[in-house]
Amino acid sequence: MLERLKLIEERYNFLTEELTKPEVYGDFNKMKVLSKEKTSLEETVEKYKQYKTALEDVEAAKEMAKDPEYAEFAHEEIERLHKEIETLEEQLTVLLLPKDPNDDKNVVMEIRGAAGGDEGNIFAGDLFRMYSKYAEKMGWKIEITNEVPGESGGYSTIEFMLNGDNVYSKLKFESGSHRVQRVPATESQGRVHTSTATVLVMPEAEDVEVELLEKDLKIDVCRSSGAGGQCVNTTDSAVRVTHIPTGLMVYCQVERSQIKNKEKALQILKTRLYDLKLKEQEEALGADRKSKIGTGDRSEKIRTYNYPQNRLTDHRINFTIMHLDKVMEGDLDEVIEALITEDQKLKMSVDNGQ
């Protein structure tokens, strides 16, 4: 571990020096790449510095302990430092785990009402509001790219992009089927119904990862339409892009400009193709699920939102909290941190050959 940490620190120092050079400072793309790598190493380097300082302090305290006048204080300090070193070693072990290369990416999300008809669509709307509140709290930017409102509220489908720091690292475990148990507003007998909505989270593809060939694309333009077929505007601004080899189709209608809708549709198509590529790579490698929380498939039931008992349960990690009301207002930190912690434990157990 120490050898790896030393190499990381050397790399960090090299990057710091490179970023001060005029030829790098004048090259935006190179500066962006190097800055991104430097930022990814910062936490590890900082913890390593704290670790080295603690080790030096132990040696200094041992010298102090030779003096009878300071012996008692020195032994207390050694005991405290040993606990600090143990904690830092645990933190460094986690930081050295293999990182998901997509963690720092923006995401494209899609939420669909599923089982339960109107109530499934209303719940899809509630989930979108929950993620929107969380995004606002995190300082992320949200852009809706396509929406099909439900007849009784919520959404039959809503697709949107989230841009910010490390968005995918926080939301990558949200893909799957979300189940709600509550009394619908339309239920006159007060009976609890179960409905579902599905969530799909995809890391945004970069241009170097997916290449779109013009011959593989079919692009159609049409008039944007809202709920009930009402026109959003009177110009042909909505864009539908079909990827002929895979049959993937993306529709974007939120912008008044056909050019902007086309740009967003192409970006979302790249992201869908990248997501498909990642799944194919995983299958080719044998789809080892030991180090994954769930499958990430839209069909997998991952979570239950029980309104009568104000309870949320994530079935993949047997995690339950009793303040669903706060979660629905965007207070997702406790749930997300529990998933990240379990993910780290799984990675450590696989890394240790368990």
Coordinates of C-alpha atoms in Angstrom, one line a residue:
M1 CA 0.0 0.0 0.0
L2 CA 2.8 2.4 0.9
E3 CA 4.5 1.9 -2.4
R4 CA 1.3 2.7 -4.3
L5 CA 0.7 5.8 -2.2
K6 CA 4.3 7.0 -2.9
L7 CA 3.7 6.6 -6.6
I8 CA 0.4 8.5 -6.4
E9 CA 2.1 11.3 -4.5
E10 CA 4.9 11.5 -7.2
R11 CA 2.3 11.6 -9.9
Y12 CA 0.3 14.3 -8.1
N13 CA 3.5 16.5 -7.8
F14 CA 4.3 15.9 -11.4
L15 CA 0.9 17.1 -12.5
T16 CA 1.1 20.1 -10.2
E17 CA 4.3 21.1 -11.9
E18 CA 3.0 20.4 -15.4
L19 CA 0.0 22.7 -14.9
T20 CA 2.3 25.6 -14.2
K21 CA 4.0 25.4 -17.6
P22 CA 2.9 27.9 -20.2
E23 CA 2.6 25.3 -23.0
V24 CA 0.1 23.4 -20.9
Y25 CA -1.7 26.4 -19.6
G26 CA -2.2 27.5 -23.2
D27 CA -3.6 24.2 -24.3
F28 CA -7.2 24.0 -23.0
N29 CA -7.8 20.3 -23.7
K30 CA -4.5 19.2 -22.2
M31 CA -5.0 21.4 -19.1
K32 CA -8.6 20.0 -18.7
V33 CA -7.3 16.4 -18.8
L34 CA -4.4 17.0 -16.4
S35 CA -6.5 19.1 -14.0
K36 CA -9.1 16.4 -13.9
E37 CA -6.5 13.7 -13.0
K38 CA -4.9 16.0 -10.4
T39 CA -8.3 16.6 -8.7
S40 CA -9.0 12.8 -8.7
L41 CA -5.7 12.2 -6.7
E42 CA -6.1 15.1 -4.2
E43 CA -8.0 13.3 -1.4
T44 CA -5.6 10.3 -1.5
V45 CA -2.5 12.5 -1.4
E46 CA -3.9 14.6 1.5
K47 CA -4.7 11.5 3.5
Y48 CA -1.3 10.1 2.8
K49 CA 0.4 13.3 4.0
Q50 CA -1.7 13.1 7.2
Y51 CA -0.6 9.4 7.6
K52 CA 3.1 10.2 7.2
T53 CA 2.8 13.1 9.7
A54 CA 1.1 10.8 12.2
L55 CA 4.0 8.2 11.8
E56 CA 6.6 11.0 12.4
D57 CA 4.7 12.2 15.4
V58 CA 4.7 8.7 16.9
E59 CA 8.5 8.6 16.6
A60 CA 8.8 12.0 18.2
A61 CA 6.5 10.9 21.0
K62 CA 8.6 7.8 21.6
E63 CA 11.7 10.0 22.0
M64 CA 9.7 12.2 24.4
A65 CA 8.7 9.1 26.5
K66 CA 12.4 8.6 27.4
D67 CA 12.2 11.7 29.6
P68 CA 10.4 10.7 32.9
E69 CA 8.9 14.1 33.2
Y70 CA 7.0 13.8 29.9
A71 CA 6.6 10.0 29.8
E72 CA 2.9 9.8 30.9
F73 CA 1.9 12.5 28.3
A74 CA 4.0 10.8 25.6
H75 CA 2.3 7.4 26.1
E76 CA -1.1 9.0 25.9
E77 CA -0.1 10.7 22.7
I78 CA 1.2 7.5 21.2
E79 CA -2.0 5.7 22.0
R80 CA -4.0 8.5 20.4
L81 CA -1.8 8.5 17.3
H82 CA -2.0 4.8 16.9
K83 CA -5.8 5.1 16.7
E84 CA -5.5 8.0 14.2
I85 CA -3.1 5.9 12.1
E86 CA -5.5 2.9 12.1
T87 CA -8.3 5.2 10.9
L88 CA -6.2 6.7 8.2
E89 CA -5.1 3.2 7.0
E90 CA -8.8 2.2 6.7
Q91 CA -9.5 5.4 4.7
L92 CA -6.5 5.0 2.5
T93 CA -7.5 1.3 1.8
V94 CA -10.9 2.6 0.5
L95 CA -9.3 5.4 -1.6
L96 CA -7.0 2.8 -3.2
L97 CA -9.9 0.6 -4.4
P98 CA -10.4 0.5 -8.2
K99 CA -12.4 3.6 -9.2
D100 CA -15.3 3.5 -11.6
P101 CA -14.0 5.6 -14.6
N102 CA -17.5 7.0 -15.0
D103 CA -17.9 8.3 -11.5
D104 CA -17.1 12.0 -12.3
K105 CA -19.5 12.1 -15.3
N106 CA -22.8 13.8 -15.8
V107 CA -25.8 11.6 -16.2
V108 CA -28.8 11.1 -18.4
M109 CA -31.8 9.8 -16.4
E110 CA -35.1 8.4 -17.5
I111 CA -38.1 7.8 -15.2
R112 CA -41.2 5.9 -16.5
G113 CA -44.5 5.2 -14.8
A114 CA -44.9 1.4 -14.8
A115 CA -47.4 -0.9 -12.9
G116 CA -50.4 0.9 -11.4
G117 CA -51.6 3.0 -14.3
D118 CA -52.2 6.6 -13.3
E119 CA -50.8 6.0 -9.8
G120 CA -47.5 4.7 -11.4
N121 CA -47.3 7.9 -13.5
I122 CA -47.9 10.1 -10.4
F123 CA -45.2 8.2 -8.5
A124 CA -42.8 8.8 -11.5
G125 CA -43.5 12.5 -11.0
D126 CA -42.8 12.2 -7.3
L127 CA -39.5 10.5 -8.0
F128 CA -38.5 13.2 -10.5
R129 CA -39.3 15.9 -7.9
M130 CA -37.2 13.9 -5.3
Y131 CA -34.2 13.8 -7.7
S132 CA -34.7 17.4 -8.7
K133 CA -34.6 18.5 -5.0
Y134 CA -31.5 16.4 -4.4
A135 CA -29.9 17.9 -7.5
E136 CA -30.7 21.4 -6.3
K137 CA -29.1 20.6 -2.9
M138 CA -26.0 19.3 -4.6
G139 CA -25.7 22.3 -6.9
W140 CA -26.3 20.3 -10.1
K141 CA -28.0 21.7 -13.2
I142 CA -31.0 19.8 -14.5
E143 CA -32.2 19.9 -18.1
I144 CA -35.4 18.1 -19.2
T145 CA -35.0 16.7 -22.7
N146 CA -38.4 15.0 -23.2
E147 CA -41.5 14.6 -21.1
V148 CA -44.9 12.8 -21.6
P149 CA -47.2 14.0 -18.8
G150 CA -49.6 11.5 -17.3
E151 CA -53.4 12.1 -17.7
S152 CA -53.9 12.3 -13.9
G153 CA -50.6 14.0 -13.1
G154 CA -46.9 12.9 -13.0
Y155 CA -45.3 11.5 -16.1
S156 CA -45.7 8.5 -18.3
T157 CA -42.0 9.3 -19.2
I158 CA -39.6 12.0 -18.3
E159 CA -36.0 12.2 -19.5
F160 CA -33.5 14.7 -18.2
M161 CA -29.8 15.4 -17.9
L162 CA -27.9 16.2 -14.7
N163 CA -24.7 18.2 -14.9
G164 CA -22.3 18.8 -12.0
D165 CA -19.5 17.3 -9.9
N166 CA -19.4 13.5 -9.6
V167 CA -23.1 13.1 -10.5
Y168 CA -22.8 9.4 -11.6
S169 CA -20.9 8.4 -8.5
K170 CA -23.9 9.5 -6.4
L171 CA -26.7 8.2 -8.6
K172 CA -25.4 5.1 -10.3
F173 CA -27.2 2.8 -7.9
E174 CA -30.6 4.3 -8.6
S175 CA -31.4 2.3 -11.7
G176 CA -34.2 -0.2 -11.3
S177 CA -37.8 -0.6 -10.3
H178 CA -39.0 1.6 -7.5
R179 CA -42.2 0.4 -5.7
V180 CA -44.6 2.7 -3.8
Q181 CA -47.2 1.6 -1.3
R182 CA -49.8 4.2 -0.4
V183 CA -53.5 5.2 -0.6
P184 CA -54.0 6.9 -4.0
A185 CA -55.8 10.2 -4.1
T186 CA -58.4 8.6 -6.3
E187 CA -59.1 5.7 -3.8
S188 CA -62.4 6.3 -2.1
Q189 CA -62.2 3.2 0.2
G190 CA -58.8 4.2 1.8
R191 CA -57.1 1.1 0.6
V192 CA -53.3 0.9 0.1
H193 CA -52.2 0.3 -3.5
T194 CA -48.9 -0.9 -4.8
S195 CA -47.5 0.8 -7.9
T196 CA -44.1 1.1 -9.6
A197 CA -42.0 3.4 -11.6
T198 CA -38.7 2.6 -13.3
V199 CA -35.5 4.6 -13.2
L200 CA -32.6 4.4 -15.6
V201 CA -29.3 6.2 -14.9
M202 CA -26.6 6.4 -17.7
P203 CA -23.2 8.1 -17.6
E204 CA -23.0 10.7 -20.2
A205 CA -20.8 9.6 -23.1
E206 CA -17.8 11.7 -24.3
D207 CA -17.1 12.2 -28.0
V208 CA -14.0 9.9 -27.8
E209 CA -16.1 7.0 -26.5
V210 CA -18.8 6.9 -29.1
E211 CA -18.6 7.8 -32.7
L212 CA -21.9 8.4 -34.6
L213 CA -21.7 7.9 -38.4
E214 CA -24.1 9.9 -40.5
K215 CA -25.1 6.9 -42.6
D216 CA -26.3 5.1 -39.4
L217 CA -28.7 7.9 -38.4
K218 CA -32.3 8.7 -39.5
I219 CA -33.3 12.1 -38.4
D220 CA -37.0 13.3 -38.4
V221 CA -38.4 16.6 -37.4
C222 CA -41.9 17.3 -36.2
R223 CA -44.0 19.6 -34.2
S224 CA -43.6 19.4 -30.4
S225 CA -46.7 18.2 -28.6
G226 CA -47.7 18.2 -25.0
A227 CA -50.4 16.3 -23.0
G228 CA -53.4 15.4 -25.0
G229 CA -51.7 16.2 -28.3
Q230 CA -51.7 20.0 -27.7
C231 CA -49.0 21.8 -29.6
V232 CA -46.2 23.3 -27.6
N233 CA -45.3 25.6 -30.5
T234 CA -46.2 25.9 -34.1
T235 CA -42.9 25.2 -35.7
D236 CA -41.2 21.9 -36.6
S237 CA -38.7 22.0 -33.8
A238 CA -39.0 18.5 -32.2
V239 CA -36.3 16.0 -33.3
R240 CA -36.4 12.2 -33.4
V241 CA -33.1 10.5 -34.1
T242 CA -33.0 6.8 -34.9
H243 CA -29.8 4.8 -34.8
I244 CA -30.4 2.3 -37.6
P245 CA -27.9 -0.5 -36.5
T246 CA -29.4 -0.8 -33.0
G247 CA -32.9 0.5 -33.5
L248 CA -32.3 3.0 -30.6
M249 CA -34.6 6.0 -30.9
V250 CA -34.3 9.4 -29.1
Y251 CA -36.9 12.1 -29.1
C252 CA -36.2 15.7 -27.9
Q253 CA -38.7 18.5 -28.0
V254 CA -38.1 20.8 -25.0
E255 CA -36.1 23.5 -26.9
R256 CA -37.8 25.9 -29.4
S257 CA -34.8 25.6 -31.6
Q258 CA -34.6 22.5 -33.9
I259 CA -30.8 22.8 -33.9
K260 CA -30.6 22.6 -30.1
N261 CA -33.1 19.7 -29.9
K262 CA -30.9 17.9 -32.5
E263 CA -27.7 18.5 -30.5
K264 CA -29.3 17.2 -27.3
A265 CA -30.9 14.2 -29.0
L266 CA -27.5 13.2 -30.5
Q267 CA -25.8 13.6 -27.1
I268 CA -28.5 11.4 -25.5
L269 CA -28.1 8.8 -28.3
K270 CA -24.4 8.7 -27.7
T271 CA -25.0 8.1 -24.0
R272 CA -27.5 5.3 -24.7
L273 CA -25.0 3.6 -27.1
Y274 CA -22.3 4.0 -24.4
D275 CA -24.5 2.4 -21.8
L276 CA -25.2 -0.5 -24.2
K277 CA -21.4 -0.8 -24.8
L278 CA -20.7 -1.0 -21.1
K279 CA -23.4 -3.7 -20.6
E280 CA -21.9 -5.7 -23.5
Q281 CA -18.4 -5.4 -22.0
E282 CA -19.7 -6.7 -18.7
E283 CA -21.4 -9.7 -20.3
A284 CA -18.2 -10.5 -22.2
L285 CA -16.2 -10.5 -19.0
G286 CA -18.6 -13.0 -17.5
A287 CA -20.9 -10.5 -15.7
D288 CA -19.2 -11.0 -12.4
R289 CA -21.7 -9.6 -9.9
K290 CA -19.8 -10.2 -6.7
S291 CA -18.6 -6.6 -6.6
K292 CA -21.8 -5.0 -7.7
I293 CA -24.9 -3.9 -5.8
G294 CA -27.7 -5.4 -7.9
T295 CA -27.8 -5.7 -11.7
G296 CA -28.6 -2.1 -12.6
D297 CA -31.4 -3.4 -14.9
R298 CA -34.6 -1.4 -15.1
S299 CA -36.6 -4.6 -14.2
E300 CA -34.8 -5.2 -10.9
K301 CA -37.0 -4.3 -7.9
I302 CA -34.6 -2.2 -5.7
R303 CA -36.6 -0.1 -3.3
T304 CA -40.0 0.2 -1.6
Y305 CA -41.5 3.6 -0.5
N306 CA -44.1 2.8 2.2
Y307 CA -46.1 6.0 2.9
P308 CA -48.4 4.7 5.6
Q309 CA -45.4 3.7 7.8
N310 CA -43.2 6.6 6.5
R311 CA -40.6 3.9 5.7
L312 CA -38.1 3.4 2.9
T313 CA -36.4 0.1 2.3
D314 CA -33.6 -0.7 -0.2
H315 CA -33.8 -4.4 -0.8
R316 CA -30.4 -4.9 -2.2
I317 CA -28.6 -4.0 1.0
N318 CA -31.4 -4.6 3.5
F319 CA -31.4 -0.9 4.5
T320 CA -34.4 0.7 6.1
I321 CA -35.0 4.3 7.3
M322 CA -38.2 5.6 8.9
H323 CA -38.3 9.1 7.5
L324 CA -39.6 8.7 4.0
D325 CA -41.1 12.2 4.1
K326 CA -37.6 13.7 4.2
V327 CA -36.3 11.5 1.5
M328 CA -39.1 12.6 -0.9
E329 CA -38.0 16.2 -0.2
G330 CA -34.5 15.4 -1.6
D331 CA -32.8 14.3 1.6
L332 CA -31.2 11.3 -0.1
D333 CA -27.7 11.4 1.5
E334 CA -28.3 8.7 4.1
V335 CA -29.6 6.2 1.4
I336 CA -26.8 7.1 -1.1
E337 CA -24.1 6.9 1.5
A338 CA -25.3 3.4 2.7
L339 CA -25.2 2.2 -0.9
I340 CA -21.7 3.6 -1.5
T341 CA -20.4 2.1 1.8
E342 CA -21.8 -1.3 0.9
D343 CA -20.3 -1.0 -2.6
Q344 CA -16.9 -0.3 -1.0
K345 CA -17.2 -3.4 1.3
L346 CA -18.0 -5.6 -1.7
K347 CA -15.0 -4.3 -3.6
M348 CA -12.7 -4.8 -0.6
S349 CA -14.0 -8.4 -0.2
V350 CA -13.4 -9.2 -3.9
D351 CA -10.0 -7.4 -3.7
N352 CA -9.1 -9.7 -0.8
G353 CA -10.2 -12.8 -2.6
Q354 CA -13.2 -13.5 -0.4

